[in-house]
Coordinates of C-alpha atoms and ligand atoms in Angstrom, one line a residue:
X12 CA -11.8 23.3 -0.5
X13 CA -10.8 20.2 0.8
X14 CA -12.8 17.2 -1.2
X15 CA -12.7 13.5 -0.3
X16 CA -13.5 10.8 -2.5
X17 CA -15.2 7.9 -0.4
X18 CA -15.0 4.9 -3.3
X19 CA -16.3 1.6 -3.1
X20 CA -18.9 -1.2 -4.5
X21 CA -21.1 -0.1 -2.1
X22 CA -23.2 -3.3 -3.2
X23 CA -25.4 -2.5 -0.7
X24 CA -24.3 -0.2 1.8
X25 CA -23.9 -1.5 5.0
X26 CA -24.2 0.6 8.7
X27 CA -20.5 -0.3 8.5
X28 CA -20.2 2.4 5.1
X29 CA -22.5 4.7 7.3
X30 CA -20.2 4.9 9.8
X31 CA -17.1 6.0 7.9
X32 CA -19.4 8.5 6.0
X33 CA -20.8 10.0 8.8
X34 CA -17.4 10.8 10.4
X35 CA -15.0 11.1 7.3
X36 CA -17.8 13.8 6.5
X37 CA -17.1 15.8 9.3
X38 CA -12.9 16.3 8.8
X39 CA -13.6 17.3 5.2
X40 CA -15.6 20.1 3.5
X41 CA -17.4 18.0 0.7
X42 CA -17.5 14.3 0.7
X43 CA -18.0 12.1 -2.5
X44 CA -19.1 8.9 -1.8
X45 CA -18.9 7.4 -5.4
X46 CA -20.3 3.8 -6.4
X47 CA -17.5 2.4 -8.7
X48 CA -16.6 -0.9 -10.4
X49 CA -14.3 -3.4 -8.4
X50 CA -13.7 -5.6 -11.8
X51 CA -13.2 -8.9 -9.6
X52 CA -16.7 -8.6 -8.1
X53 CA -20.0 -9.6 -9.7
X54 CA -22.3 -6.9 -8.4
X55 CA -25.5 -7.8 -7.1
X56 CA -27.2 -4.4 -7.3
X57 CA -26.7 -2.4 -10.5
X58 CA -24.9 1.1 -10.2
X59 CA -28.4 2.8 -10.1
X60 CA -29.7 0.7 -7.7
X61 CA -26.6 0.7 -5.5
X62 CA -27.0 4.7 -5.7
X63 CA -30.7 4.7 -4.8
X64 CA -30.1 2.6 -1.5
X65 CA -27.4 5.1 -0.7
X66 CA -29.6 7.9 -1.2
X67 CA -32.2 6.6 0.8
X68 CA -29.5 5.9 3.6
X69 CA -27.7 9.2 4.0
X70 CA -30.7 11.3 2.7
X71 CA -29.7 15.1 1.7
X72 CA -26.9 16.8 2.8
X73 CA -25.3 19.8 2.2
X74 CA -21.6 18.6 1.8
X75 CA -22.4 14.8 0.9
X76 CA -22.2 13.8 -3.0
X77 CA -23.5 10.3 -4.0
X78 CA -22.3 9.5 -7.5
X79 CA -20.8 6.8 -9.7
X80 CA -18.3 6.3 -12.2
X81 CA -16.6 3.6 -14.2
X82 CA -13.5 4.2 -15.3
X83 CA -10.3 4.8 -13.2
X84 CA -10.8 5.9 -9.8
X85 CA -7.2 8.4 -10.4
X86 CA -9.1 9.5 -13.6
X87 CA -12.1 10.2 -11.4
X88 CA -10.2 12.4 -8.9
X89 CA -8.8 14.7 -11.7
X90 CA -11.8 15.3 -13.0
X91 CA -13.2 16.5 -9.8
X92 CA -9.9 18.3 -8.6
X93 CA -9.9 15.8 -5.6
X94 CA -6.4 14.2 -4.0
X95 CA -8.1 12.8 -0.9
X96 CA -9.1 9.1 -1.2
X97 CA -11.0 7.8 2.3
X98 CA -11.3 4.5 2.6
X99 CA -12.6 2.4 5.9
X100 CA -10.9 -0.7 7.5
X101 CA -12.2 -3.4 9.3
X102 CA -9.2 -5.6 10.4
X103 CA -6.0 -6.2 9.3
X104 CA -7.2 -8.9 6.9
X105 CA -8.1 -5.3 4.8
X106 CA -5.1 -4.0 4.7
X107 CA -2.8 -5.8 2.6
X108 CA -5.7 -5.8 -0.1
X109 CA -6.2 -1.2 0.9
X110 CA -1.9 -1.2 1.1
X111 CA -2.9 -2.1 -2.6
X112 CA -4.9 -0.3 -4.0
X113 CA -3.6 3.0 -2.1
X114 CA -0.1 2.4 -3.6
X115 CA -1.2 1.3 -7.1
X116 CA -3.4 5.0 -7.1
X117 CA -0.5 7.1 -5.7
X118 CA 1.7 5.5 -8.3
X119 CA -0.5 6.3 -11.0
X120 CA -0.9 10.3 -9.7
X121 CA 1.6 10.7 -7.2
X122 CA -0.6 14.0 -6.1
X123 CA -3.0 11.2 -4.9
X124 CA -3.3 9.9 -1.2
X125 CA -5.1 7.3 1.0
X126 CA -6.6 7.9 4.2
X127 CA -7.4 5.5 6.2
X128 CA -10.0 5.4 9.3
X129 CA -10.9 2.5 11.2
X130 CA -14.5 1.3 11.1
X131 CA -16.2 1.6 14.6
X132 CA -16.0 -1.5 16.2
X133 CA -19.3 -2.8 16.8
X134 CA -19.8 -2.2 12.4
X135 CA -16.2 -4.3 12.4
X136 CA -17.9 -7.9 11.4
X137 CA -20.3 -6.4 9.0
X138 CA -19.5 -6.8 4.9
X139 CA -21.8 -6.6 2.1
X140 CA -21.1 -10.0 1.2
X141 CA -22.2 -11.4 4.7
X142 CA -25.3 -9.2 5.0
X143 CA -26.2 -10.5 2.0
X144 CA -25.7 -14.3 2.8
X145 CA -27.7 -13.6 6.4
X146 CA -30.5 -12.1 3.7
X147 CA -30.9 -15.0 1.1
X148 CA -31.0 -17.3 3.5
X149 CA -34.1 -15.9 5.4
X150 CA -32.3 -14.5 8.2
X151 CA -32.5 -10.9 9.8
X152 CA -30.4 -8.1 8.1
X153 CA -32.2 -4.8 10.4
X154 CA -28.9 -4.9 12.7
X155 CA -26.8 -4.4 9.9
X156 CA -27.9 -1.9 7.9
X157 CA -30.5 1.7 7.3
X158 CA -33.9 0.5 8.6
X159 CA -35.2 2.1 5.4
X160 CA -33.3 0.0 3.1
X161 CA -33.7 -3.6 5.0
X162 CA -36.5 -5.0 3.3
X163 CA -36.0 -3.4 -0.4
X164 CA -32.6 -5.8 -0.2
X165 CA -34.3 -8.4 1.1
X166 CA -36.9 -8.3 -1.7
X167 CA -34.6 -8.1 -3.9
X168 CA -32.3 -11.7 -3.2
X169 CA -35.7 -13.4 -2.5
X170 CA -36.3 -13.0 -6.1
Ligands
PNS30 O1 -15.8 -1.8 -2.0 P1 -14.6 -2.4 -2.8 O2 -15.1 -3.4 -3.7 O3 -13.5 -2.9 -1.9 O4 -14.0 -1.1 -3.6 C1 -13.0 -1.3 -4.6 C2 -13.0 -0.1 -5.6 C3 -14.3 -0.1 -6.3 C4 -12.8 1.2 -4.8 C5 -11.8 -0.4 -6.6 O5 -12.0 -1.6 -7.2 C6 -11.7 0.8 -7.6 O6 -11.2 1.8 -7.3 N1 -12.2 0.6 -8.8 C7 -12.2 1.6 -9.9 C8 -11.2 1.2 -10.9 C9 -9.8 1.5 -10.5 O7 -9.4 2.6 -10.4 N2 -9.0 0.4 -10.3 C10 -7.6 0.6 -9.9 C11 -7.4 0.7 -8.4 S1 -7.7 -0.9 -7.6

């Protein structure tokens, strides 16, 4: 059974993550998209509420796993008998930061790699950290990501 492990801070989800789940989903036989903890990021949506707005976005299905965890990502993998990391880039302003992070994980468990798969392009301007700029300064965020989740972020940085 081939398992990938989609990690990320996922803080929120963006049509951009959508994107790479929807297709990464497809080349494997069960996807784990797991809400994890980048230490040199100050989350704005806690792990459970990071993990609702997912579930609401991708809704059930039958080889998608939403999850979190908050220890090593490598530790992570062996506990779920996973090698496959997926991982999306943007531009190549991503990749020295992904080059990383992929390296630093195969080091630690050399059983471990990194794919990578480019984000579509019309997602390729979108981060979480824009989206949520655009939303706390009043401005429209339905472009950017699940129509179901638009207004629970907005509510939430209008506080
Ligand atoms: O969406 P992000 O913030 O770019 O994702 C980064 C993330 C969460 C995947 C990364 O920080 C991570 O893997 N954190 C778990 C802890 C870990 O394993 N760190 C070592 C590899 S950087």
């Amino acid at each position: 059974m081939r398992t990938f492990v989609y990690p990320g801070s996922f803080d929120p989800v963006t049509n951009g993550h959508l994107d790479i789940i929807n297709r990464a989903s497809k080349i494997c036989d069960k996807l784990i998209v797991l809400v994890s903890v980048n230490t040199s990021k100050i989350p704005t949506f806690s792990i459970e509420e990071r993990l609702e707005l997912l579930n609401l976005s991708v809704g059930k299905r039958d080889n998608i796993e939403i999850t979190s965890f908050s220890g090593l990502l490598v530790d992570f993998m062996r506990k779920v008998n996973a090698k496959t990391i997926i991982k999306g880039l943007r531009a190549i302003s991503d990749f020295e930061y992904e080059m990383q992070m992929a390296l630093l994980n195969h080091h630690m468990n050399s059983e471990i790699d990194t794919l990578f798969m480019m984000t579509s392009i019309e997602n390729s301007f979108l981060s979480s950290s824009a989206i949520k700029a655009v939303a706390v300064n009043g401005g429209k965020i339905n472009d950017f990501v699940p129509e179901q989740i638009a207004d629970i972020i907005i509510r939430k940085l209008k506080k």
